[in-house]
Short mmCIF file of C-alpha atoms in Angstrom, two decimals:
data_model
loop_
_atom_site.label_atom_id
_atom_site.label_comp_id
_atom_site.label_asym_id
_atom_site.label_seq_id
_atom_site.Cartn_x
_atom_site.Cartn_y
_atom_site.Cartn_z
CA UNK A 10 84.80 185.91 79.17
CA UNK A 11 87.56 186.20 76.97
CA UNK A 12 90.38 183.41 76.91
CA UNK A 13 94.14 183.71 75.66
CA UNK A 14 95.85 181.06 74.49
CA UNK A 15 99.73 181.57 73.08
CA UNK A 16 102.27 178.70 72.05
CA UNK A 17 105.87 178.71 71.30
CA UNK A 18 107.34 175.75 69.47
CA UNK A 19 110.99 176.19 70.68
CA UNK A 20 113.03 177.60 73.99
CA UNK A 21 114.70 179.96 71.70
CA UNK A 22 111.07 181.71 71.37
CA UNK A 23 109.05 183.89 73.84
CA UNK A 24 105.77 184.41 74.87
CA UNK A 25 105.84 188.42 75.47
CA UNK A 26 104.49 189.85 72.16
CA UNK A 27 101.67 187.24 72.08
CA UNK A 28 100.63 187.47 75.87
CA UNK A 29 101.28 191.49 75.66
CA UNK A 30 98.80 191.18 72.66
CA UNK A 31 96.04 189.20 74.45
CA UNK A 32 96.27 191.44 77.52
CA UNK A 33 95.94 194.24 75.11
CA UNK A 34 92.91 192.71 73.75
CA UNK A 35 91.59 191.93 77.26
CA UNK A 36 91.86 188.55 78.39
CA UNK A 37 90.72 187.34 81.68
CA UNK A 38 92.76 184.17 81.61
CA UNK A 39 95.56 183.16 79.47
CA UNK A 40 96.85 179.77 78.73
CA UNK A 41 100.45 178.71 77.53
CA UNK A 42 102.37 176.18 75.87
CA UNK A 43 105.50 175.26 74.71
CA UNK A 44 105.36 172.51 72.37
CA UNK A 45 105.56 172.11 68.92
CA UNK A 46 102.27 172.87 66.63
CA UNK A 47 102.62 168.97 65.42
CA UNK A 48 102.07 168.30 68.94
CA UNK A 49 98.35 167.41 69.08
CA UNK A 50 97.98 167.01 73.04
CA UNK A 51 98.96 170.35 74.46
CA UNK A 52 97.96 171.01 78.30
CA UNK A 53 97.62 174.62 78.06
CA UNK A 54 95.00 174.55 74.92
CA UNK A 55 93.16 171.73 77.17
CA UNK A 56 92.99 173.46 79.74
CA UNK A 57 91.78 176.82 77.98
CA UNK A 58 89.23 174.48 75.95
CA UNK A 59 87.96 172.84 79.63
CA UNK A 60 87.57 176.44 80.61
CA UNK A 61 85.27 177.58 77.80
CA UNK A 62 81.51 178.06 78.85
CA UNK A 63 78.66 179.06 76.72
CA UNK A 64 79.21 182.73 75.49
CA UNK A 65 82.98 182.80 76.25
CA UNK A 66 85.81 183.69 73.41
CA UNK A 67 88.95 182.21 72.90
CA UNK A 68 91.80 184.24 71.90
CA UNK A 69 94.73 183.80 69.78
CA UNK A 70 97.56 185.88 68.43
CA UNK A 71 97.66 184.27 64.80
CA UNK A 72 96.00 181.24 63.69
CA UNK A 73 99.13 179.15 63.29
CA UNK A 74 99.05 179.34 67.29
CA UNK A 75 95.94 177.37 67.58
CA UNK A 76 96.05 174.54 65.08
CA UNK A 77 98.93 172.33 63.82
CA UNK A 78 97.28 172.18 60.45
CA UNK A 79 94.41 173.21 58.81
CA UNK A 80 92.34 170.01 59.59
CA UNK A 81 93.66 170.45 63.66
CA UNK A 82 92.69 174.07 63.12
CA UNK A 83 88.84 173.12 61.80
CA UNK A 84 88.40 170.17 64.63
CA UNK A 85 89.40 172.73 67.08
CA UNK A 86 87.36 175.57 65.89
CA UNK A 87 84.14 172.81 65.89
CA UNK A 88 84.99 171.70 69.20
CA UNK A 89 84.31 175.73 70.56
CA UNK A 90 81.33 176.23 68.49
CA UNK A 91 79.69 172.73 69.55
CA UNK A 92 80.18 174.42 73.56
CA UNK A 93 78.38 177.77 72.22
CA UNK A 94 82.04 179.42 72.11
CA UNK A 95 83.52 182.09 69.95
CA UNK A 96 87.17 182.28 68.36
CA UNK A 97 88.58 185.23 67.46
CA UNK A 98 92.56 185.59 65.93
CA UNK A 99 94.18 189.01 66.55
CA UNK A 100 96.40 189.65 63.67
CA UNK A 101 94.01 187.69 60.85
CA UNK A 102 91.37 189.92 62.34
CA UNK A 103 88.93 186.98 62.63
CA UNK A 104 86.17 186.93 65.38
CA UNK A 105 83.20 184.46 64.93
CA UNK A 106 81.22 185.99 67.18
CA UNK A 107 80.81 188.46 63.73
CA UNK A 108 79.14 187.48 60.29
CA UNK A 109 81.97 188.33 58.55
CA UNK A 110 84.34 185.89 60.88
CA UNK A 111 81.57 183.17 61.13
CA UNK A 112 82.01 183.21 57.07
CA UNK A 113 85.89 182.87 57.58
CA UNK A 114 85.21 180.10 59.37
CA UNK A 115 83.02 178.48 57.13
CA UNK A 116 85.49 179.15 54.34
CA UNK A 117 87.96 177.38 56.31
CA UNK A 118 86.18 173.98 57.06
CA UNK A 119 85.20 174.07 53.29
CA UNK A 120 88.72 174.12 52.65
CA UNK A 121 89.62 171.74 54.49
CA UNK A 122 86.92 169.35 52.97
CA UNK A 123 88.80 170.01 49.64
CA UNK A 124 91.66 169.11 50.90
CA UNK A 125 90.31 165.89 52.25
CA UNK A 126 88.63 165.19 48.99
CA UNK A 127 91.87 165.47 46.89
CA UNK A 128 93.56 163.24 49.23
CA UNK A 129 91.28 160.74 49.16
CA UNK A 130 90.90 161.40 45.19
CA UNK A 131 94.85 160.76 44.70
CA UNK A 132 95.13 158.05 47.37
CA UNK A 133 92.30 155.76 44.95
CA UNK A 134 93.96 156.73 41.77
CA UNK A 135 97.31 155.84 43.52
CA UNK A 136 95.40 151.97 44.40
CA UNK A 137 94.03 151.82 40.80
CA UNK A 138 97.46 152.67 39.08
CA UNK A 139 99.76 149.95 41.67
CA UNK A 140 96.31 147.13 41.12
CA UNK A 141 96.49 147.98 37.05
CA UNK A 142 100.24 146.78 37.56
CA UNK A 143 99.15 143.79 39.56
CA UNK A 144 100.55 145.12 42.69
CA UNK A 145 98.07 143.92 45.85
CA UNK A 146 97.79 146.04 48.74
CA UNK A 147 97.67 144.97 52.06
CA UNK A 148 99.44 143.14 54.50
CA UNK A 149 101.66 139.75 52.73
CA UNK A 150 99.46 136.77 53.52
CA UNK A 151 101.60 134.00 56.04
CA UNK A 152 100.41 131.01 54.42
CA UNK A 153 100.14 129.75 50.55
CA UNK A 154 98.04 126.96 49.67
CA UNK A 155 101.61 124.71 49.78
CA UNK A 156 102.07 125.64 53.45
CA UNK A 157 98.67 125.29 54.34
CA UNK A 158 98.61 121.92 53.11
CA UNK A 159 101.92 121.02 55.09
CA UNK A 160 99.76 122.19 57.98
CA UNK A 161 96.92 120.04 57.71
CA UNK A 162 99.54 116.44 56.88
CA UNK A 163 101.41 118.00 60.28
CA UNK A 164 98.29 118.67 62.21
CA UNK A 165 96.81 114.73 61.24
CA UNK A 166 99.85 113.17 62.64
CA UNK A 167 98.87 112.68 66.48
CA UNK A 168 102.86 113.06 67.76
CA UNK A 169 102.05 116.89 66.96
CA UNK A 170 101.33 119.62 69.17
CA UNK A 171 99.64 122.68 67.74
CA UNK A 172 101.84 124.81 69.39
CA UNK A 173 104.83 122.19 67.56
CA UNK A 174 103.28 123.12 64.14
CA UNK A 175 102.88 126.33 64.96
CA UNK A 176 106.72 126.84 65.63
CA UNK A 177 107.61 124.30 62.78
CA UNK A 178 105.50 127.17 60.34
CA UNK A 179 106.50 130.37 62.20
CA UNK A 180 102.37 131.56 62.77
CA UNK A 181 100.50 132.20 65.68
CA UNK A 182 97.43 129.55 66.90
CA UNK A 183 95.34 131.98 65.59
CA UNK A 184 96.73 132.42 62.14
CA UNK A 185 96.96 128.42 62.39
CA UNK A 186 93.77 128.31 62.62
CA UNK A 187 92.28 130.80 60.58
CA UNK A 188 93.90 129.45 57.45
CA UNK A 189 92.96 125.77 58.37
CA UNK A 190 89.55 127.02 58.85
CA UNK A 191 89.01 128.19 55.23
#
């Protein structure tokens, strides 16, 4: 069974060339949304993925329909071959159900590992470079060693409540006690 799927992002768009397209093509059922590709739950691609059984074919107009980027695009494209599914894009010409698209594919989700790899690569070299300057990441800690000593001479005096101390320092119990703790 072959299954449409078309999106527009805006009211000022329509759906005719890309349903006209599908129906061309010869899909059974056709989903729609309008929402904007950063969206990442869309009812109409849900409902065409909750459709999909073993053997069937998704269809799109162009690629850009499907996925909001190409990471979306791979996780997408995993999700129909993990249910046995094919994919196939009209105007990229792309049909998995083929060698030749099944090696698009693949192309695809390597590129997309590159592109997680240099992130990841630039994101550590971003750490080393603020750590070399003696920047710390993280969150700021709530207590120094000053305020967790005010704690413990606040705590020993019996007129105090925790929750008292607590307000007096501006934590939570739990921060109270995690820092008196160590």
């Amino acid at each position: 069974m072959l299954i449409g799927y078309v999106r527009i992002s805006t009211t000022d768009q329509n759906l005719d060339l890309q349903l006209d397209s599908l129906k061309q093509v010869g899909c059974e059922k056709i989903y729609e949304d309008q929402a904007s590709g950063a969206k990442t739950d869309r009812d109409g691609l849900n409902g065409a993925l909750d459709l999909l059984r073993k053997g069937d074919t998704i269809v799109v107009w162009r690629l850009d329909r499907l996925g909001r980027s190409l990471k979306h695009l791979i996780e997408v494209m995993n999700q129909i071959n993990d249910i046995g599914c094919y994919f196939k894009s009209v105007q990229e010409n792309i049909d998995t159900s083929s060698p030749g698209g099944k090696l698009i594919f693949h192309v695809f989700g390597a590129l997309a590992e590159f592109e997680r790899d240099i992130i990841r690569e630039r994101t550590k070299a971003g750490l080393a470079a603020a750590k070399a300057r003696g920047r710390i990441g993280g969150r700021p800690r709530k207590m120094d060693k000053k305020k967790i000593g005010y704690a413990r001479t606040l705590m020993d005096d019996p007129k105090n409540t925790v929750d008292d101390v607590c307000e007096i320092l501006g934590v939570s119990r739990a921060t109270l006690y995690r820092y008196l703790k160590k």
